[in-house]
Tab-separated table of N, CA, C and O in Angstrom:
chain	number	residue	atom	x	y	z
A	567	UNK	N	-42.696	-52.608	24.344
A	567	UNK	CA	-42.334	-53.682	25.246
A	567	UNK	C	-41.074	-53.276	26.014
A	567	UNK	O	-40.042	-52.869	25.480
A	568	UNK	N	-41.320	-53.467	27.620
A	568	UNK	CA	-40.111	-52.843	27.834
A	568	UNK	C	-38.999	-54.477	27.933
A	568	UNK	O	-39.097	-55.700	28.024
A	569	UNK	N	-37.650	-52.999	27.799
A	569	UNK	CA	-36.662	-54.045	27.848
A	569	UNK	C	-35.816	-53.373	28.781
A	569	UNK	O	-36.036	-52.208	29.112
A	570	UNK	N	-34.330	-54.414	29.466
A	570	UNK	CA	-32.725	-54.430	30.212
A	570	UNK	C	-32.053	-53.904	29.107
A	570	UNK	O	-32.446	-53.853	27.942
A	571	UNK	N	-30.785	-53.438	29.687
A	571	UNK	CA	-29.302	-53.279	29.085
A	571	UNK	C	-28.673	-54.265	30.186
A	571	UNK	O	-29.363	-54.535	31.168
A	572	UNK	N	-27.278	-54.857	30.046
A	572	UNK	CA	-26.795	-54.636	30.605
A	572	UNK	C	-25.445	-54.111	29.956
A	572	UNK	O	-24.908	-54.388	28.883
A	573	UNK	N	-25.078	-53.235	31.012
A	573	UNK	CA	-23.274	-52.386	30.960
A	573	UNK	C	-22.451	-53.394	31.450
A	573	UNK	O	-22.772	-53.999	32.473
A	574	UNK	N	-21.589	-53.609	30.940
A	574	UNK	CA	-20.234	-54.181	31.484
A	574	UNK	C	-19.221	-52.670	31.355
A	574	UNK	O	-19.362	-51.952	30.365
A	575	UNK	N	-18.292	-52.333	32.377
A	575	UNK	CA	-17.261	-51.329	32.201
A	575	UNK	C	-15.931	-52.038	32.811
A	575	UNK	O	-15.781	-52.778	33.784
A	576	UNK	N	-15.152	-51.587	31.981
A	576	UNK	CA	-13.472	-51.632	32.574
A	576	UNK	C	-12.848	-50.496	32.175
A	576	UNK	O	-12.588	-50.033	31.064
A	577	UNK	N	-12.541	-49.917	33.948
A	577	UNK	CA	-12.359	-48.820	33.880
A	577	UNK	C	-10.678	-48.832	33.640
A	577	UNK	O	-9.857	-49.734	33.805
A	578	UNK	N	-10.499	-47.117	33.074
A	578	UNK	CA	-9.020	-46.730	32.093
A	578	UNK	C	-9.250	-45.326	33.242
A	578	UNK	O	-8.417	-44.999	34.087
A	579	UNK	N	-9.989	-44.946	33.112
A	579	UNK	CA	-9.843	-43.358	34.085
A	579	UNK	C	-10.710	-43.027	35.412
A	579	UNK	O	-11.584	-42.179	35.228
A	580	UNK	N	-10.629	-43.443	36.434
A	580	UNK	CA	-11.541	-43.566	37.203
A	580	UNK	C	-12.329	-41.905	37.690
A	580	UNK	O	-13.453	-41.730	38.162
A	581	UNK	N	-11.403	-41.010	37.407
A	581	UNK	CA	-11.529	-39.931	37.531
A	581	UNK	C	-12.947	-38.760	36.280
A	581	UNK	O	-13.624	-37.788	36.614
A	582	UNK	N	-12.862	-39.429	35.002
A	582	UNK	CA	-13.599	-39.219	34.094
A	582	UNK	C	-14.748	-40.157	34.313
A	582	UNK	O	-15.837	-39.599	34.449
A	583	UNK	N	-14.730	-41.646	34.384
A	583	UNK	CA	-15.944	-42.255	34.580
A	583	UNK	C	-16.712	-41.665	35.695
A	583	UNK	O	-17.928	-41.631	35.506
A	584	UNK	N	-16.223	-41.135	36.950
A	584	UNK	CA	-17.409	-40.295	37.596
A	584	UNK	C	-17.608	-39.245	37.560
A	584	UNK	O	-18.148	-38.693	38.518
A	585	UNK	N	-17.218	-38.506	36.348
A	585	UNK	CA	-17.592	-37.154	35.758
A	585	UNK	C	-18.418	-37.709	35.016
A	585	UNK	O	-19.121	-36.877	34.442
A	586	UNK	N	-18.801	-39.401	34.613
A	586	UNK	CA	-19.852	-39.566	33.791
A	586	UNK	C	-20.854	-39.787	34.581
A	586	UNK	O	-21.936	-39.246	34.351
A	587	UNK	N	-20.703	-40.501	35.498
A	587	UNK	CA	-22.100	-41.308	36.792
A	587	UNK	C	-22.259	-40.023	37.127
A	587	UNK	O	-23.479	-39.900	37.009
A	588	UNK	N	-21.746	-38.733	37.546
A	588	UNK	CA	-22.670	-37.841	37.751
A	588	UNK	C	-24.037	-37.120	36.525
A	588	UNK	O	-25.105	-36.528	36.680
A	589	UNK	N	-23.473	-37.453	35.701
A	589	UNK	CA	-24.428	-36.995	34.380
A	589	UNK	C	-25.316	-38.211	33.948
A	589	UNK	O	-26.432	-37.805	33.624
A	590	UNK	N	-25.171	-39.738	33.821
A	590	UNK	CA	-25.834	-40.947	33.535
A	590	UNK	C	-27.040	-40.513	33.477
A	590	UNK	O	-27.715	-40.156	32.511
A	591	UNK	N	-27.413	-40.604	35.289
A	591	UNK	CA	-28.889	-40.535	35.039
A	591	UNK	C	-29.625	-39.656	34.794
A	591	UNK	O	-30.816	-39.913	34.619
A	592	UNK	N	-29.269	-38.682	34.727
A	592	UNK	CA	-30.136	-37.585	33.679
A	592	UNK	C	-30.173	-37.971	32.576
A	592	UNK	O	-31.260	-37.867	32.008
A	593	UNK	N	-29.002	-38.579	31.810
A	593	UNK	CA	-28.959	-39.108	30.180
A	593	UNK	C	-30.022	-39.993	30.364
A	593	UNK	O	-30.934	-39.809	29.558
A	594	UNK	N	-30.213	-40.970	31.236
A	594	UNK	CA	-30.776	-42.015	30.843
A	594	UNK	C	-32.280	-41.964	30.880
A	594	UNK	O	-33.015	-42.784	30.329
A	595	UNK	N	-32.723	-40.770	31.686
A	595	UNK	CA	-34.066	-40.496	32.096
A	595	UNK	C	-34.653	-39.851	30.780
A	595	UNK	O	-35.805	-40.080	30.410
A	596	UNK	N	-33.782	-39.034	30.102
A	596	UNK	CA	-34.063	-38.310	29.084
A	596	UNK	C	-34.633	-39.109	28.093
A	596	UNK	O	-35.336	-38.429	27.346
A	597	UNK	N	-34.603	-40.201	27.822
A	597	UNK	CA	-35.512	-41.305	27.168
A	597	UNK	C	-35.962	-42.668	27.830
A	597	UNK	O	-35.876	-43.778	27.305
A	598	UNK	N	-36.437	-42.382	29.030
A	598	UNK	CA	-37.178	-42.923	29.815
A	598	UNK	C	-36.718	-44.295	30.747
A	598	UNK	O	-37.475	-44.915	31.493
A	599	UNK	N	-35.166	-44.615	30.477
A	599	UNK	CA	-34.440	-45.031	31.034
A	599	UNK	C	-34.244	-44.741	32.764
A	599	UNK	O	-34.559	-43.736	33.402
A	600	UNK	N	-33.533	-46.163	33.294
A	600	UNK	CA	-33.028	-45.811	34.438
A	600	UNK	C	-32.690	-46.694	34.757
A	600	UNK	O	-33.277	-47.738	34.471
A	601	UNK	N	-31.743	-46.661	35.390
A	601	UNK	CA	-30.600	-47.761	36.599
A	601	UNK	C	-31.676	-48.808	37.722
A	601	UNK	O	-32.591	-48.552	38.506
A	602	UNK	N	-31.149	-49.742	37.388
A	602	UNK	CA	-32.418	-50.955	38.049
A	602	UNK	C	-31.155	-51.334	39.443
A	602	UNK	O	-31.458	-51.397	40.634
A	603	UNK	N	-29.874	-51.522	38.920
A	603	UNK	CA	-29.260	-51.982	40.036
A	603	UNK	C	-27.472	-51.876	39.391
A	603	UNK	O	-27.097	-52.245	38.279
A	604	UNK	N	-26.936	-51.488	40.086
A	604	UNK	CA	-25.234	-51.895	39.957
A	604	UNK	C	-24.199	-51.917	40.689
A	604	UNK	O	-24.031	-51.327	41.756
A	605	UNK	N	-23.506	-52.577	40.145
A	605	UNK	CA	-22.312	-53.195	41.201
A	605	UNK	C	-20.631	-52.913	41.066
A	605	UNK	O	-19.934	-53.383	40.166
A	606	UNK	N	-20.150	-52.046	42.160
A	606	UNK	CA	-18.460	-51.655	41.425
A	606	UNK	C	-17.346	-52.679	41.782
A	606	UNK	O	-16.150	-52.386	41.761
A	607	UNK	N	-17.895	-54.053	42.152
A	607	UNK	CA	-17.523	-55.060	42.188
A	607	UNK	C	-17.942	-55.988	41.561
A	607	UNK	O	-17.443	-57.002	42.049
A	608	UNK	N	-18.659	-56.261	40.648
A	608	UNK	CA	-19.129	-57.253	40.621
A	608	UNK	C	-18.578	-58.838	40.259
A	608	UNK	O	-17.474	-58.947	39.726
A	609	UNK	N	-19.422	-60.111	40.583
A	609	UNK	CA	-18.928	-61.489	40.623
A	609	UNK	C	-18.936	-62.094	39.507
A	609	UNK	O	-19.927	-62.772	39.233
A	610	UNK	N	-17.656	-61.993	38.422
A	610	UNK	CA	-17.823	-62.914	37.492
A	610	UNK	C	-17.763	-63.849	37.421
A	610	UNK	O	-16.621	-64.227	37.681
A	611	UNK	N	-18.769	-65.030	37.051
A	611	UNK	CA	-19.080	-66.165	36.805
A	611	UNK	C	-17.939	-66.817	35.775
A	611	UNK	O	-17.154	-67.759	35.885
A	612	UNK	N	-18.255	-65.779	34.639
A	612	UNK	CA	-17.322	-66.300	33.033
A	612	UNK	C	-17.119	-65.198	32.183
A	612	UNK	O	-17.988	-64.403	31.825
A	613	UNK	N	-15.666	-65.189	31.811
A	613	UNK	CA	-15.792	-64.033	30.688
A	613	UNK	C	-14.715	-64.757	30.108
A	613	UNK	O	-13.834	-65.544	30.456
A	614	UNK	N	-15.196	-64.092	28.929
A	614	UNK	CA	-14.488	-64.463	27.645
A	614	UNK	C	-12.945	-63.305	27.163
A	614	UNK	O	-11.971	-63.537	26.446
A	615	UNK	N	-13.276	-62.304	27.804
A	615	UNK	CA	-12.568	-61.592	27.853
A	615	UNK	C	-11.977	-60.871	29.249
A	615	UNK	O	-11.868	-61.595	30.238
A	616	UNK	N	-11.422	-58.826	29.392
A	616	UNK	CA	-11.165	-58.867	30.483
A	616	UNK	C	-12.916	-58.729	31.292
A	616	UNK	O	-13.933	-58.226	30.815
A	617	UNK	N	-12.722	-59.322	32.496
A	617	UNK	CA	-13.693	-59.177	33.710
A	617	UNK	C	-14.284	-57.425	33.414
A	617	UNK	O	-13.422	-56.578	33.181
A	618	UNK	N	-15.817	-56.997	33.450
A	618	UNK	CA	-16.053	-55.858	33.529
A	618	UNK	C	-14.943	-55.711	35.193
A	618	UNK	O	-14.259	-56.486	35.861
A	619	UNK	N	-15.321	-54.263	35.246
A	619	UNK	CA	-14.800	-53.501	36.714
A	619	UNK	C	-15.931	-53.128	37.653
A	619	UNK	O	-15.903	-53.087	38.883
A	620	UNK	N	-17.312	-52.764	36.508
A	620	UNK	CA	-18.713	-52.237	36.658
A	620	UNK	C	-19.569	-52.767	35.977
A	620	UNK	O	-19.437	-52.691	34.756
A	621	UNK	N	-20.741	-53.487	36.549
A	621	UNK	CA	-21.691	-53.905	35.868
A	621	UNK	C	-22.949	-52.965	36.093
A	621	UNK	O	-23.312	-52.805	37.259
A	622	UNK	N	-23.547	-52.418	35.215
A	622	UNK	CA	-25.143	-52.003	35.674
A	622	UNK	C	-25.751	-52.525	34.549
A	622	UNK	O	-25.241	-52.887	33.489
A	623	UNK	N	-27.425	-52.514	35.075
A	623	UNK	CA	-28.425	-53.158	35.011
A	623	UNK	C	-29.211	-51.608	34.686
A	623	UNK	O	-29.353	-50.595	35.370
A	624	UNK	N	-29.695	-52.043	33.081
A	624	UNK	CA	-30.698	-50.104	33.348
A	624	UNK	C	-31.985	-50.845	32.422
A	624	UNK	O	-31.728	-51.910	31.861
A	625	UNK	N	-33.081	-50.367	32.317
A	625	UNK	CA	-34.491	-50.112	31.479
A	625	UNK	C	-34.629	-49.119	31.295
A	625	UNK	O	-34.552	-48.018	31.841
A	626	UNK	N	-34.971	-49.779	30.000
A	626	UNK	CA	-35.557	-48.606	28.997
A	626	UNK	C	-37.300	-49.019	28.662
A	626	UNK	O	-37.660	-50.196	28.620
A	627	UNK	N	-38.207	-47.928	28.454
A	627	UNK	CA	-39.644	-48.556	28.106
A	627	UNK	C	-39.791	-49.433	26.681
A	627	UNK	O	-40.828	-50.070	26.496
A	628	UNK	N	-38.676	-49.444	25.643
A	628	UNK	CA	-38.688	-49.761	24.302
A	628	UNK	C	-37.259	-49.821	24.198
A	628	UNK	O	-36.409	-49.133	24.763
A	629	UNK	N	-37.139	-50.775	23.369
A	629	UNK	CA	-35.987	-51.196	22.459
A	629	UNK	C	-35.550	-49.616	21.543
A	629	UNK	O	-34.364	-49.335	21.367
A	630	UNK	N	-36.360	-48.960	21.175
A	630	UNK	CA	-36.371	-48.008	20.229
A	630	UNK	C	-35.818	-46.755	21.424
A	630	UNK	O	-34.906	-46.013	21.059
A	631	UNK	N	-36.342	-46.600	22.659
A	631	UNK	CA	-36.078	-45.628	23.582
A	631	UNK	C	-34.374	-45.874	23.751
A	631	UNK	O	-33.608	-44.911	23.711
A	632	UNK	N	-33.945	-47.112	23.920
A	632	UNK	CA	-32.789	-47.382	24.157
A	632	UNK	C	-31.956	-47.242	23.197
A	632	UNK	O	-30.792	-47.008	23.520
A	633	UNK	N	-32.257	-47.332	21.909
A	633	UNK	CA	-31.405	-47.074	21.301
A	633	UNK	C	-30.875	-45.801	20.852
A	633	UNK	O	-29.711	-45.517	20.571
A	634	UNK	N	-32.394	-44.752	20.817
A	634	UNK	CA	-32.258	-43.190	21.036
A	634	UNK	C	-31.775	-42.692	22.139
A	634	UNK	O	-31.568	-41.486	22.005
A	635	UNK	N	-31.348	-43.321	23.769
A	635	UNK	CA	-30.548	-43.173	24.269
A	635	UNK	C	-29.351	-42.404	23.720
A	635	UNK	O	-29.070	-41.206	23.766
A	636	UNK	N	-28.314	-44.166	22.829
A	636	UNK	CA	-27.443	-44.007	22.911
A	636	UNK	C	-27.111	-43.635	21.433
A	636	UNK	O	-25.980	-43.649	20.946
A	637	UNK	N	-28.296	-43.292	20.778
A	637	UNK	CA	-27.636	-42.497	19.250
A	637	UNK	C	-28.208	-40.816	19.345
A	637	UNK	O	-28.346	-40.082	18.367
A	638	UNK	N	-28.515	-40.414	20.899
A	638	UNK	CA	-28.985	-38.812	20.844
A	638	UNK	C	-27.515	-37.826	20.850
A	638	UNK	O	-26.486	-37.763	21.522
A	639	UNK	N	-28.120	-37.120	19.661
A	639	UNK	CA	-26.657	-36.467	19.397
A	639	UNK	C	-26.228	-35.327	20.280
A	639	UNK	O	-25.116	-34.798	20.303
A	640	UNK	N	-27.487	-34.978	21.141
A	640	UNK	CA	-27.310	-34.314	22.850
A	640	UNK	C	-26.708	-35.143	23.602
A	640	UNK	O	-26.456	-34.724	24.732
A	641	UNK	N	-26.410	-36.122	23.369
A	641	UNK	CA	-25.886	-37.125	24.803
A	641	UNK	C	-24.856	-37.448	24.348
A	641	UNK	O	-24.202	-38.188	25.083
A	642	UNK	N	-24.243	-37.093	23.031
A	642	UNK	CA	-22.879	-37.503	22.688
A	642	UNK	C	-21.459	-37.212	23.735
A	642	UNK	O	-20.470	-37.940	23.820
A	643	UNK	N	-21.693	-36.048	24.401
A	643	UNK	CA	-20.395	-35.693	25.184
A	643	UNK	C	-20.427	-36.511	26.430
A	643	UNK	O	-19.438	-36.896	27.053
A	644	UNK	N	-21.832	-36.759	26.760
A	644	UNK	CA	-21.593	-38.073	27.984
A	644	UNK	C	-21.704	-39.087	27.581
A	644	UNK	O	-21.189	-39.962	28.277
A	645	UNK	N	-22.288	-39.465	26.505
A	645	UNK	CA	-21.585	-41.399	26.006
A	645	UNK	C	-20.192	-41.002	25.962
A	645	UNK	O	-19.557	-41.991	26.327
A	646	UNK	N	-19.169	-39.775	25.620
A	646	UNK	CA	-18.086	-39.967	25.355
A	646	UNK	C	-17.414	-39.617	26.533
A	646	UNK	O	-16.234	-39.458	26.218
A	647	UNK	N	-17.585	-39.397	27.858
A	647	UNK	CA	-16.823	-39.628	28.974
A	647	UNK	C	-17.163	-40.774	29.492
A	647	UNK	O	-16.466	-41.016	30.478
A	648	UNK	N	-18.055	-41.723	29.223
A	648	UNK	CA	-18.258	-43.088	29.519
A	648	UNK	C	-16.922	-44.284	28.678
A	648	UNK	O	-16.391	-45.317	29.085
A	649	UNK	N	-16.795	-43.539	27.459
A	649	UNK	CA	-15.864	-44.241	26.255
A	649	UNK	C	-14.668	-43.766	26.686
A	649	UNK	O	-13.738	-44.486	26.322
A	650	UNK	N	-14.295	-42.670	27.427
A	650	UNK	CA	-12.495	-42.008	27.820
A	650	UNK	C	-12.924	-42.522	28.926
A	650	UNK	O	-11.735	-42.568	29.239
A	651	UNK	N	-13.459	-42.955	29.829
A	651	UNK	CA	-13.192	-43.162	30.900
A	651	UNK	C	-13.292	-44.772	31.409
A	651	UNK	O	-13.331	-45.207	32.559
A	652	UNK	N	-13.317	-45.483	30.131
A	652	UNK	CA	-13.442	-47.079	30.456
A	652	UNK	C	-13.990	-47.754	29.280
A	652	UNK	O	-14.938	-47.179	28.744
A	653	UNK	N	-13.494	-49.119	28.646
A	653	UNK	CA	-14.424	-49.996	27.804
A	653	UNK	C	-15.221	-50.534	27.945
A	653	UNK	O	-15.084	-51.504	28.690
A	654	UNK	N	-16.647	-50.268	27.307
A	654	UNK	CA	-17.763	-50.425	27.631
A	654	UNK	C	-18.146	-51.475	26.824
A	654	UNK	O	-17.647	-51.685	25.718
A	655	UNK	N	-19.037	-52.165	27.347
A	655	UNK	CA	-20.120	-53.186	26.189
A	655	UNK	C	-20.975	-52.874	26.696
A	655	UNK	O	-20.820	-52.731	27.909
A	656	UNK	N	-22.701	-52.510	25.990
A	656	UNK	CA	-23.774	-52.582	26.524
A	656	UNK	C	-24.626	-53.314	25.651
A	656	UNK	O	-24.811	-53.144	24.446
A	657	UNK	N	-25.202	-54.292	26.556
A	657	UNK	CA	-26.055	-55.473	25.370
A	657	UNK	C	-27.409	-54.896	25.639
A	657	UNK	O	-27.612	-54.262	26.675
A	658	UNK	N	-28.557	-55.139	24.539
A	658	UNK	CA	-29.757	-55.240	25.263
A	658	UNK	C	-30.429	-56.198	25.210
A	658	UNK	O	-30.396	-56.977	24.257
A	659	UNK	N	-31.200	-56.339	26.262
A	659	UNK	CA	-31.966	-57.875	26.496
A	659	UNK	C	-33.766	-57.525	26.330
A	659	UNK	O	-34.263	-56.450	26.666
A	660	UNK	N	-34.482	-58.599	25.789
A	660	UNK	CA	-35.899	-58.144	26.585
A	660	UNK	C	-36.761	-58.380	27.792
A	660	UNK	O	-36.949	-59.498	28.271
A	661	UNK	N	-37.078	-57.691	28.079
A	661	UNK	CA	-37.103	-57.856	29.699
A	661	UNK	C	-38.461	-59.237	29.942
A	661	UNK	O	-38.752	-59.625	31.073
């Protein structure tokens, strides 16, 4: 069943986070993922905490694809310029 993420980011290094967006979507394709839509502004409604800086919107074909995403121990050095380069939350939803 496919499902959404969404990313919230607040960026700390703006310089490392797009040493990550150049690598993302290859990570994300690599388990069948991909970027549906995002925004380096985006309009917060409500937060409970600080405001993301970056919101994206990605699918994955499975809950299970997404989570091998982000536990592939090949993709560890770019989840970790995503993590030095800003605090991330990524929820997943079903689509």
């Amino acid at each position: 069943m496919p499902v959404q993420a969404i990313a919230m980011i607040t960026v700390t290094d703006k310089e490392v986070l797009g040493a990550y967006r150049e690598k993302a979507a290859d990570a994300l394709a690599k388990h069948g993922g991909q970027l549906v839509a995002a925004d380096p502004e985006p309009l917060v409604l409500e937060a409970a905490s600080d405001a993301p800086d970056i919101t994206a919107l990605l699918s994955f074909p499975t809950a299970e694809a997404a989570k091998a995403w982000r536990e592939d121990p090949e993709l560890a050095e770019i989840h970790a310029l995503r993590n030095k380069g800003g605090k991330s939350t990524i929820v997943l939803l079903p689509a």
